Coordinates of N, CA, C and O in Angstrom, one line a residue:
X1 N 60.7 -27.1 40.4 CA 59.6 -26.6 39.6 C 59.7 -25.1 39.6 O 59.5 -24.5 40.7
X2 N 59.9 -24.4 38.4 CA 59.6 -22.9 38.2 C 58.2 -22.2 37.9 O 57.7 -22.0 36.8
X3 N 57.6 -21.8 38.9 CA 56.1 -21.5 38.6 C 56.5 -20.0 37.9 O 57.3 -19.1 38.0
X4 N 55.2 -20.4 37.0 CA 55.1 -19.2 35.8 C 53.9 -18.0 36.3 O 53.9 -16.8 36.4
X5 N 52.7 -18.9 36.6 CA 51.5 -18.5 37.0 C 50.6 -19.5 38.0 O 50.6 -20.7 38.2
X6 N 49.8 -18.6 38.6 CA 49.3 -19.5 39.9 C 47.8 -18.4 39.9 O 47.6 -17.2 39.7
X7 N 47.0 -19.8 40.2 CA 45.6 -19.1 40.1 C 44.9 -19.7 41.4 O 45.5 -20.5 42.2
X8 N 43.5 -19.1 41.8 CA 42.9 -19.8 43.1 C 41.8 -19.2 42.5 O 41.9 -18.1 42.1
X9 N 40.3 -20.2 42.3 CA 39.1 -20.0 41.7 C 38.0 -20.6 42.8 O 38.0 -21.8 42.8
X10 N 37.3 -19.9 43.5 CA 35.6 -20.6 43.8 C 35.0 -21.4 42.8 O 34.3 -20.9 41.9
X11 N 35.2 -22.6 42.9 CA 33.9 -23.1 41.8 C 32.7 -23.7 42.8 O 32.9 -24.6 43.6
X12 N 31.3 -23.1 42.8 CA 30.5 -22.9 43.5 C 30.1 -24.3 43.0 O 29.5 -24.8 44.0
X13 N 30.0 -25.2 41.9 CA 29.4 -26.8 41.7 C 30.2 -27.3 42.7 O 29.8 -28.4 43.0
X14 N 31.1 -27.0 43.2 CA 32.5 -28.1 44.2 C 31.8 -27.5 45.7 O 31.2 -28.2 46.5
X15 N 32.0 -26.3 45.9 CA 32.4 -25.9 46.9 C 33.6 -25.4 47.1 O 33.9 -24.5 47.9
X16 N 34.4 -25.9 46.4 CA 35.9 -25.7 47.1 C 36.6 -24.5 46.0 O 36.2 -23.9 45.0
X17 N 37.8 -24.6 46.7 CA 38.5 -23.8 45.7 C 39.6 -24.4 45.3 O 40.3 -25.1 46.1
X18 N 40.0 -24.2 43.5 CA 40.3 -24.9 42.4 C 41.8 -24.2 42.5 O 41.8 -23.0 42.2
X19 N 43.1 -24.7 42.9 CA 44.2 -23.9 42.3 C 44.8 -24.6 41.3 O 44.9 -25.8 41.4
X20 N 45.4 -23.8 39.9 CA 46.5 -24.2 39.3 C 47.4 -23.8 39.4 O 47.4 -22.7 40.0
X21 N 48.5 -24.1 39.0 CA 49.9 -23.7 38.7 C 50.2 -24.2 37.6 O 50.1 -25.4 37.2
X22 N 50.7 -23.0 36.7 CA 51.6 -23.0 35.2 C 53.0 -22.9 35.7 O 53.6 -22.0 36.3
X23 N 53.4 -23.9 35.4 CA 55.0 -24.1 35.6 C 55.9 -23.4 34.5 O 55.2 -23.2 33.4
X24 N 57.5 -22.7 34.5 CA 57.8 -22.8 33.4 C 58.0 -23.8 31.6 O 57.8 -23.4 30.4
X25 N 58.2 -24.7 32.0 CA 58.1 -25.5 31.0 C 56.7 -26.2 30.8 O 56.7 -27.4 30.7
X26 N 55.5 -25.7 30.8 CA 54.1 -26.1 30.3 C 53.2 -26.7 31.1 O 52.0 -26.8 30.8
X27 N 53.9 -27.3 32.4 CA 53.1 -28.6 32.7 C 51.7 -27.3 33.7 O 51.9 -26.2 34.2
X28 N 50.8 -28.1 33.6 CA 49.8 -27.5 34.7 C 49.7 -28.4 36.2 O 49.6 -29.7 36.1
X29 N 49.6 -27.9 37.2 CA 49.4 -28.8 38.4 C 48.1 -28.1 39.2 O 48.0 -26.9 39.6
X30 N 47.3 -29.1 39.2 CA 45.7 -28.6 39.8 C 45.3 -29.1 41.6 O 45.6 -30.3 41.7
X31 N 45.1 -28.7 42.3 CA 44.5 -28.8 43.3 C 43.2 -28.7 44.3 O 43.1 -27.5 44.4
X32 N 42.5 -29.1 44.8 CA 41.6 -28.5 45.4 C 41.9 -28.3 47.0 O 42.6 -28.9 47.7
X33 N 41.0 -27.2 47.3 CA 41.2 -26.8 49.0 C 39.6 -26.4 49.4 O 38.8 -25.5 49.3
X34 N 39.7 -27.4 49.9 CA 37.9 -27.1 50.9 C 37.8 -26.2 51.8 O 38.8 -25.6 52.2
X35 N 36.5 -25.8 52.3 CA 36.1 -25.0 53.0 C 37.1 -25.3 54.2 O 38.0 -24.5 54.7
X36 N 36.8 -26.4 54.5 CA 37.4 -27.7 56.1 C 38.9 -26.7 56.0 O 39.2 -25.7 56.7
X37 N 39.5 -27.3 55.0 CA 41.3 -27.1 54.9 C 41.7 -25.7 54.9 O 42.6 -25.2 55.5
X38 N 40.9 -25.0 54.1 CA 41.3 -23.3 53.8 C 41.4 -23.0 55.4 O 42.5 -22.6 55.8
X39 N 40.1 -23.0 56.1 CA 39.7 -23.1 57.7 C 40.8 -23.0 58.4 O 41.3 -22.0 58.9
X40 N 41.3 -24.5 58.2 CA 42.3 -24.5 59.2 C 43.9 -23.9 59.0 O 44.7 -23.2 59.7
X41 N 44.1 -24.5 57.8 CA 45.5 -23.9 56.9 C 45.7 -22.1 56.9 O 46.6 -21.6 56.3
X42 N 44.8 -21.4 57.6 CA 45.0 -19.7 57.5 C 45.9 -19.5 58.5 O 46.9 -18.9 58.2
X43 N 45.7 -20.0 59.7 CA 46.3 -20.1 60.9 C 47.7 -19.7 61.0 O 48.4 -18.8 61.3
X44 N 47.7 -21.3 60.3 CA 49.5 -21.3 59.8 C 50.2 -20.8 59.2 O 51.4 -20.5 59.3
X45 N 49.1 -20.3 58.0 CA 49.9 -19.6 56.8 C 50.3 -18.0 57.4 O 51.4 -17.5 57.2
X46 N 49.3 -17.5 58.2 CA 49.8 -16.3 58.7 C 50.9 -16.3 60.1 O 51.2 -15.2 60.6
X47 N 51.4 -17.6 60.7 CA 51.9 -17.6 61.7 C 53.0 -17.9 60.6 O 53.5 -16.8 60.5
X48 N 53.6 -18.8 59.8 CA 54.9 -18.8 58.9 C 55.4 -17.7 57.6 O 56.4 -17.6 56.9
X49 N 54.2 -17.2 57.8 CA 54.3 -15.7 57.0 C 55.5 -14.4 58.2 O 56.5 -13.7 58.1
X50 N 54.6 -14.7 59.3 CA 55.6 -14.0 60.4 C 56.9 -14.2 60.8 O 57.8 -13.5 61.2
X51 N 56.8 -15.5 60.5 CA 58.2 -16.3 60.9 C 59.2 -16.1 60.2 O 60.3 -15.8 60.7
X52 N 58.8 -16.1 58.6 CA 59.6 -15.7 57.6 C 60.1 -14.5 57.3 O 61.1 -14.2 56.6
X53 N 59.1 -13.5 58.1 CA 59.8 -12.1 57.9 C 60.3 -11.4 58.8 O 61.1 -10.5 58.6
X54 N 59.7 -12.2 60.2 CA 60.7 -11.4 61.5 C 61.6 -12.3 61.9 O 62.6 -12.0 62.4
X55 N 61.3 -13.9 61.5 CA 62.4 -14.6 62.5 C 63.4 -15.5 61.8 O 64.2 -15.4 60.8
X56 N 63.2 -16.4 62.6 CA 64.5 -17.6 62.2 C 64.0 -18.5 62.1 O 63.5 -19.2 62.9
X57 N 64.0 -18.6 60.4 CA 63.0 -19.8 60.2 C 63.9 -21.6 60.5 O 63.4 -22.7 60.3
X58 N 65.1 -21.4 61.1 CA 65.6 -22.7 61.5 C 65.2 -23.2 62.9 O 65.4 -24.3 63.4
X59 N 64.6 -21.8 63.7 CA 64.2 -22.2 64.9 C 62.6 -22.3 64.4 O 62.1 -23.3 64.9
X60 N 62.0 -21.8 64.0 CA 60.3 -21.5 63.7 C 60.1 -20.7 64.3 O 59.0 -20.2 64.0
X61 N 60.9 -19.9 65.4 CA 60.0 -19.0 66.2 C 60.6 -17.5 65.5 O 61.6 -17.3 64.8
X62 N 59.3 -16.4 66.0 CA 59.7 -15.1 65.1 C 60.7 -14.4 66.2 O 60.5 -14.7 67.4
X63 N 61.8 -13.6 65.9 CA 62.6 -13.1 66.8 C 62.1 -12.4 68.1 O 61.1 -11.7 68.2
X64 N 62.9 -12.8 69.1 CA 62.2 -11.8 70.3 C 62.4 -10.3 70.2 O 62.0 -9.5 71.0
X65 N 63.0 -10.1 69.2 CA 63.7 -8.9 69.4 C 62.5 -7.9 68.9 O 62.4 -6.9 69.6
X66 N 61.6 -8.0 68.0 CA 60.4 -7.6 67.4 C 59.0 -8.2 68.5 O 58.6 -9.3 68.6
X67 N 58.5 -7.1 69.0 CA 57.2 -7.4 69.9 C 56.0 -6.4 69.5 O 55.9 -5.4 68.9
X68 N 55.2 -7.2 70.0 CA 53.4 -6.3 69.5 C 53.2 -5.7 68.4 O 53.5 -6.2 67.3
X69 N 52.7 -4.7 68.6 CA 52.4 -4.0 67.0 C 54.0 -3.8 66.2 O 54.1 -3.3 65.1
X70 N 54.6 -4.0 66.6 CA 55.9 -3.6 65.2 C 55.9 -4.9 64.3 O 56.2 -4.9 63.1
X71 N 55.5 -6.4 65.3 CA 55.4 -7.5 64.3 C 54.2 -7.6 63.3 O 54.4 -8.3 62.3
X72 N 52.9 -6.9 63.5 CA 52.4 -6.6 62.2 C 52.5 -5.6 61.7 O 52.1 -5.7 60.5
X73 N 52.9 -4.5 61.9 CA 53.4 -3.8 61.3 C 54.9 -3.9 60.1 O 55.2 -3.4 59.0
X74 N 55.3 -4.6 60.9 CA 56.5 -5.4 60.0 C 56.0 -6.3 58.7 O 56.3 -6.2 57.5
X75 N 55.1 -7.2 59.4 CA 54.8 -8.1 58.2 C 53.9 -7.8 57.5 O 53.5 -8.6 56.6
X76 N 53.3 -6.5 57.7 CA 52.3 -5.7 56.9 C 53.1 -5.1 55.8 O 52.8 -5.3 54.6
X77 N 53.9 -4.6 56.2 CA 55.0 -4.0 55.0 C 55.9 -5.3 54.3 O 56.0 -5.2 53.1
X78 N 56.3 -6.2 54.9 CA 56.4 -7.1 54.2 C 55.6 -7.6 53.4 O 56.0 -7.6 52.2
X79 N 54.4 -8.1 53.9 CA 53.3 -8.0 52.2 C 53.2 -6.9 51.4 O 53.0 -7.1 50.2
X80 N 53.2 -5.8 51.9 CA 53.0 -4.9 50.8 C 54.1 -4.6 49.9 O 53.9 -3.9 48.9
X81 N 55.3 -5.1 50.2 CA 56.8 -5.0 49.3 C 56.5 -6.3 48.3 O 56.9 -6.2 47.1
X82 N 55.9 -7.6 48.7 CA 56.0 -8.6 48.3 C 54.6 -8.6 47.1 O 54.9 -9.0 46.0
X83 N 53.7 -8.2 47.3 CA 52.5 -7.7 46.7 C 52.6 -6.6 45.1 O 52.3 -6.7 43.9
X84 N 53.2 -5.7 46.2 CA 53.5 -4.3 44.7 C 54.5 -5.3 44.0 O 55.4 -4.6 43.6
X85 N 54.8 -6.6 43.6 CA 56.0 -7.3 42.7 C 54.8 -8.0 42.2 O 55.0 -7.9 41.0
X86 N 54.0 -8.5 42.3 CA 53.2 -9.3 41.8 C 52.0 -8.8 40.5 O 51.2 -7.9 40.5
X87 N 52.3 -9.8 39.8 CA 51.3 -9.3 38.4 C 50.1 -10.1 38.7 O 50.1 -11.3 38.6
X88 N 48.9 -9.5 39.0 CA 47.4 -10.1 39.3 C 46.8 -9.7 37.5 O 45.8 -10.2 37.1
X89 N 47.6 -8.8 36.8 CA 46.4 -8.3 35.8 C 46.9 -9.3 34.6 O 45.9 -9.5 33.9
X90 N 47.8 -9.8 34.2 CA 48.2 -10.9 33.6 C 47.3 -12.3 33.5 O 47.6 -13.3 34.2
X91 N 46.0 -12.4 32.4 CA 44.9 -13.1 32.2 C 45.8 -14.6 32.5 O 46.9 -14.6 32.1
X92 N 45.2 -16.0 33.3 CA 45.7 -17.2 33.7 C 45.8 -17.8 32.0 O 45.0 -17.5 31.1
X93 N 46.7 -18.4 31.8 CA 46.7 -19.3 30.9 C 46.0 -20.6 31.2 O 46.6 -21.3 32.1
X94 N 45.2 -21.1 30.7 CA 44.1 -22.4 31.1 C 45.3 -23.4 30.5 O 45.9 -24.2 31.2
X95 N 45.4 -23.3 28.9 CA 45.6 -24.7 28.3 C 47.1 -24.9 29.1 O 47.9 -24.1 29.6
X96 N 47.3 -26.5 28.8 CA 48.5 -26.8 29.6 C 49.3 -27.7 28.8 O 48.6 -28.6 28.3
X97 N 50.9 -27.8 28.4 CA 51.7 -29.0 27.6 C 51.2 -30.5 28.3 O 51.2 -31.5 27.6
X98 N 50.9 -30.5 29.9 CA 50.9 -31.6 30.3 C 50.5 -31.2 31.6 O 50.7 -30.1 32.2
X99 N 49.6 -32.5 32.3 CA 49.2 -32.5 33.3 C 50.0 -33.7 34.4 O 49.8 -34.9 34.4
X100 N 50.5 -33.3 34.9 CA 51.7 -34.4 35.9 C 51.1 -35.5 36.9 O 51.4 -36.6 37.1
X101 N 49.8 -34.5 37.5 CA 49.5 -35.3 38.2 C 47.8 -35.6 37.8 O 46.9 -35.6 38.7
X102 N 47.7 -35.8 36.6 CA 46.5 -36.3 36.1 C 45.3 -35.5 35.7 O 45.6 -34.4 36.1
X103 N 44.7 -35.5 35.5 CA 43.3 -34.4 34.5 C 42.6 -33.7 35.8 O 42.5 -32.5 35.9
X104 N 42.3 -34.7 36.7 CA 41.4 -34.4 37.9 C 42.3 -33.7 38.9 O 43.5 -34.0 38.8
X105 N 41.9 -32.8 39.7 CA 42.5 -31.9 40.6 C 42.3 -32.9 41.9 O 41.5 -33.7 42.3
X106 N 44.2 -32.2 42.4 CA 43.8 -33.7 43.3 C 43.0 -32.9 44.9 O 43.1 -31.7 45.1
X107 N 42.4 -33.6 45.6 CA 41.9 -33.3 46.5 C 42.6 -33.1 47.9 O 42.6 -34.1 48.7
X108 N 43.2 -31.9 48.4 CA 44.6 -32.3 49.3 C 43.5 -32.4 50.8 O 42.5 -31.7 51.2
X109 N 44.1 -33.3 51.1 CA 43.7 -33.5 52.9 C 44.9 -33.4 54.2 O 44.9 -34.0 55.2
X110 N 45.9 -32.4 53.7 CA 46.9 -32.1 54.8 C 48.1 -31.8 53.6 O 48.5 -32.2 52.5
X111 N 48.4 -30.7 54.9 CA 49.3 -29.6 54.0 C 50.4 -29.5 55.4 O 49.8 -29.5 56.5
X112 N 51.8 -29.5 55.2 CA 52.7 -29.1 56.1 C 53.4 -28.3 55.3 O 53.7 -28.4 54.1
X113 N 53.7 -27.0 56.3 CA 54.6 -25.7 55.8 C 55.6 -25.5 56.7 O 55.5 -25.3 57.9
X114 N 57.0 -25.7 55.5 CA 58.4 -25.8 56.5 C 59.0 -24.4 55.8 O 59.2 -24.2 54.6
X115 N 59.1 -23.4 57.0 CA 59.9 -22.7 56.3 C 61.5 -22.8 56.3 O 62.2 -23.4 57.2
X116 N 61.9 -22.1 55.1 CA 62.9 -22.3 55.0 C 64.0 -21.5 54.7 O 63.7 -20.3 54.7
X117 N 65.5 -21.8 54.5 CA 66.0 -20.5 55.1 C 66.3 -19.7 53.5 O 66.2 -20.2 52.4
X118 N 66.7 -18.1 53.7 CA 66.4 -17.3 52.7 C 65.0 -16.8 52.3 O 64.6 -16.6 51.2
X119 N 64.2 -16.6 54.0 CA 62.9 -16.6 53.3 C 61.8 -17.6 52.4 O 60.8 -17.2 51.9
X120 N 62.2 -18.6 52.4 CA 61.2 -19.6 51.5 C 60.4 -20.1 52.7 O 60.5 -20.2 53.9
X121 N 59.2 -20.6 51.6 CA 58.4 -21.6 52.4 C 58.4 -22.8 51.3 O 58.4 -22.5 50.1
X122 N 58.3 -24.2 51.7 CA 58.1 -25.2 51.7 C 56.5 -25.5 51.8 O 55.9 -25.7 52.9
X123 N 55.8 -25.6 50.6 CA 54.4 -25.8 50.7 C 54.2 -27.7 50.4 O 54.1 -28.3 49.3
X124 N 54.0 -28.5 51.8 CA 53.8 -30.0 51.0 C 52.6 -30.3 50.9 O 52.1 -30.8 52.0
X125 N 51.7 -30.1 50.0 CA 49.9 -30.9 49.7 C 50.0 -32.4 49.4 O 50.6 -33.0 48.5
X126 N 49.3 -32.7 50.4 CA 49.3 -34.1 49.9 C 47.5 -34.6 50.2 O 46.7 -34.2 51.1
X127 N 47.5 -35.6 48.8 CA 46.4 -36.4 49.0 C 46.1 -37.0 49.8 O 45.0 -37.0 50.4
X128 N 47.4 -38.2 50.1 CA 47.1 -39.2 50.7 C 48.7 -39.5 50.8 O 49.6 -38.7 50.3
X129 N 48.9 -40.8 51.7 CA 50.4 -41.1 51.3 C 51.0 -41.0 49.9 O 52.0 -40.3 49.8
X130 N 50.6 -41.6 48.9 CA 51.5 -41.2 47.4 C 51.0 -40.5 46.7 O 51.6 -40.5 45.6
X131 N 50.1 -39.8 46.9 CA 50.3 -38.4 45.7 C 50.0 -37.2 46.5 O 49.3 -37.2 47.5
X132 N 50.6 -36.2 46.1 CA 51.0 -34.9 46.0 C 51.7 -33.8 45.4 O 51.9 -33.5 44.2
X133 N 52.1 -33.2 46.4 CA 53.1 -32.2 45.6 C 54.0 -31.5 46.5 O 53.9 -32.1 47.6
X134 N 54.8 -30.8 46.6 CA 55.7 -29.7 47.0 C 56.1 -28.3 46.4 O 56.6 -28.5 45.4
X135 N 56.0 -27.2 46.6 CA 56.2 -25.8 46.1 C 56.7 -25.5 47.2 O 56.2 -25.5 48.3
X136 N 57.9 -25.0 46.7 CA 58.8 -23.8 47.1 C 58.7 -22.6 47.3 O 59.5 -22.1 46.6
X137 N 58.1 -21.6 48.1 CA 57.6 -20.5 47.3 C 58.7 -19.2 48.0 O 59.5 -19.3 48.9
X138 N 58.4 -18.3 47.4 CA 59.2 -17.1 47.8 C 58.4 -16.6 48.5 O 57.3 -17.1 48.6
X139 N 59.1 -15.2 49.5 CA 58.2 -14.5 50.2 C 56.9 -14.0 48.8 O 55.7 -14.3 48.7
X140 N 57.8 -13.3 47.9 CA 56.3 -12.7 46.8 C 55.4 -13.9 46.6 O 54.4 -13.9 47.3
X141 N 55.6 -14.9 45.9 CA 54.6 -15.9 45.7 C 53.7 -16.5 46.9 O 52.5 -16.9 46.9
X142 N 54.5 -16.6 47.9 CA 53.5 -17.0 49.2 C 52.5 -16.1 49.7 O 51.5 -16.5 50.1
X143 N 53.0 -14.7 49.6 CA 52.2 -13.8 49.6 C 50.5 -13.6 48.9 O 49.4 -13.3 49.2
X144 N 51.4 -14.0 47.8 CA 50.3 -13.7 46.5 C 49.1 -15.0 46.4 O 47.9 -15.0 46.2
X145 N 49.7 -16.0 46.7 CA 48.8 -17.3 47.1 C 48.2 -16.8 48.3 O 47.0 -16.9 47.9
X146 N 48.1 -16.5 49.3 CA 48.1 -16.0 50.2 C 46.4 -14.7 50.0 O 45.3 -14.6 50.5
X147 N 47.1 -13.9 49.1 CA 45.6 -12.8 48.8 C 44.8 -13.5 47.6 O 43.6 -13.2 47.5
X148 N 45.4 -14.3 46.8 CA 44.2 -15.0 46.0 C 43.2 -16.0 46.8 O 41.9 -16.1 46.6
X149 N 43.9 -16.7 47.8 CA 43.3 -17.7 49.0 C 41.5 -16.8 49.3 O 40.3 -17.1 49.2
X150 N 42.6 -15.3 49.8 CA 41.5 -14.2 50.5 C 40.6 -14.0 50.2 O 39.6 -14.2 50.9
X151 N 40.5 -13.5 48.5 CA 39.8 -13.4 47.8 C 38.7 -14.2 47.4 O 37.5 -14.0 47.5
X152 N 39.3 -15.1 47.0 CA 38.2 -16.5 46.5 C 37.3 -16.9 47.8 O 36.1 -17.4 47.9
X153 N 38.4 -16.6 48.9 CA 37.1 -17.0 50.0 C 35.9 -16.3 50.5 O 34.9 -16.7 51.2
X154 N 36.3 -14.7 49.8 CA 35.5 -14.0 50.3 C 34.2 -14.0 49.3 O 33.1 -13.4 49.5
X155 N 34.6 -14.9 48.0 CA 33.4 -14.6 47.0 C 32.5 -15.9 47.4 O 31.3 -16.0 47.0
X156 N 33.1 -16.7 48.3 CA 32.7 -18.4 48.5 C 31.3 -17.9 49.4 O 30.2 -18.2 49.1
X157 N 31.5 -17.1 50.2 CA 30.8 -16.8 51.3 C 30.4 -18.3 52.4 O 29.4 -18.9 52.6
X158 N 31.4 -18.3 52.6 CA 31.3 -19.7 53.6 C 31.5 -19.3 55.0 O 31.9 -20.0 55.9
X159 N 31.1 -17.8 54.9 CA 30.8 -17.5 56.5 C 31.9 -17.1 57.9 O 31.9 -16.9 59.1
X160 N 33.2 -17.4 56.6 CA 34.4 -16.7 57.8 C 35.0 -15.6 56.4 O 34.8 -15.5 55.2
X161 N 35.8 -14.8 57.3 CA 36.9 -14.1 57.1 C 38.4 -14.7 57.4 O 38.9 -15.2 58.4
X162 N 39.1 -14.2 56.0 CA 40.6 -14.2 56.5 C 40.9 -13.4 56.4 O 40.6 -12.6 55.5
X163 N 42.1 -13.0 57.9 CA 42.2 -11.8 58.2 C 43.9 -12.3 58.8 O 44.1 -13.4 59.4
X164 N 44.7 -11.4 58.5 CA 46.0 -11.1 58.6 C 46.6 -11.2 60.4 O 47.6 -11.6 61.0
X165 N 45.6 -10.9 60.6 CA 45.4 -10.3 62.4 C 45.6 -11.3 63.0 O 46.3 -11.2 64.0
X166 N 44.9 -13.1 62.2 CA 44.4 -13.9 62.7 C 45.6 -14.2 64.0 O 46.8 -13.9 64.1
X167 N 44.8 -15.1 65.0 CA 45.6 -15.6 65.8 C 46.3 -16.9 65.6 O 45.6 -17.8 65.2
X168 N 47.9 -17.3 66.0 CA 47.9 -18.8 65.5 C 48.8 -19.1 66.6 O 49.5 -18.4 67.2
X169 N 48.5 -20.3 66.7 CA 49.2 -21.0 68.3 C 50.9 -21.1 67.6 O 51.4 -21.1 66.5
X170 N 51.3 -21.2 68.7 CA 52.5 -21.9 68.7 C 53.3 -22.6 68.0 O 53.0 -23.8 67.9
X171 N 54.7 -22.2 67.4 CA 54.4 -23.6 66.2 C 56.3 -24.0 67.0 O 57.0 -23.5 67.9
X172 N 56.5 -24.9 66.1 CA 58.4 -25.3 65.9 C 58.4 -25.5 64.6 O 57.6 -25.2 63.7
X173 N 59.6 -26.1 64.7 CA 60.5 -25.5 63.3 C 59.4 -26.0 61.8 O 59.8 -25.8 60.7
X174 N 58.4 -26.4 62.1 CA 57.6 -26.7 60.7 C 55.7 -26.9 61.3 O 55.6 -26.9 62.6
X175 N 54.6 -27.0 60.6 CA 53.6 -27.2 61.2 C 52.6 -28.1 60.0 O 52.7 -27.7 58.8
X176 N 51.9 -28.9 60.3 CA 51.2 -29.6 59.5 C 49.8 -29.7 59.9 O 49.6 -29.5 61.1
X177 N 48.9 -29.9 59.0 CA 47.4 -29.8 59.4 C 46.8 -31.1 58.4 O 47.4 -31.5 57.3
X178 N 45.9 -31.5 58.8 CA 45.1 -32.7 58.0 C 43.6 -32.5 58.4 O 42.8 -33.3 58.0

């Protein structure tokens, strides 16, 4: 799947936050992420964000060679290289050729992130055992999902912050949350 455009919205009647993705060829793919999942899913996302920029993502762990502040500092500049590529002022396109995985946004209850090598991450949401999804993303796009996540959460006011800094345990070569 070639994503074209990617959105993350508060809708305050849900609670949750609404993502789409505009694929190249038309289709739209919708999701939701709750307060619960955003929660826990930050952890990871900033621990395989590090992974991807300082280490080896076939081991999971970030290189020893990079310690303390040079690894945020590192992956600070790595978002900001990844960031200044990204078009935010580009209005979302709503209408869609087709909806793949049905009208209704599916409701994901566990997300595993494999990174992968060349810098990718492996995003798997899944509903339940048979439906979901997978995205591929690049360092820019994971990024950019990544400060839309921030944003939307900060308009939610659901009483935390995401923050870059955050702490995240320990991972191996992939990590999953439900």
């Amino acid at each position: 799947m070639n994503i074209r455009q990617l959105q993350v919205t508060f809708l305050s009647d849900h609670d949750r936050l609404l993502a789409r993705i505009n694929t190249q060829d038309g289709a739209q793919l919708r999701f939701w992420l709750t307060r619960r999942l955003v929660q826990r899913l930050w952890p990871g996302l900033v621990q395989v964000t590090e992974t991807i920029t300082l280490g080896n993502p076939s081991t999971g762990r970030p290189s020893a060679a990079v310690v303390g502040d040079a690894r945020g500092m590192m992956t600070e500049m790595a978002r900001e290289s990844a960031l200044s590529q990204a078009d935010f002022s580009t209005p979302f396109e709503g209408e869609a050729t087709s909806l793949p995985l049905g009208e209704e946004p599916l409701l994901i209850t566990r997300v595993d992130l494999i990174p992968q090598a060349g810098g990718q991450l492996r995003l798997a949401l899944r509903q339940d055992e048979t439906r979901g999804l997978e995205i591929n993303m690049s360092d820019q796009l994971m990024h950019a999902f990544c400060t839309l996540i921030q944003k939307e959460v900060e308009k939610a006011g659901w009483g935390f912050k995401l923050d870059w800094a955050d702490e995240a345990p320990a991972a191996g070569a992939s990590r999953s949350l439900n």
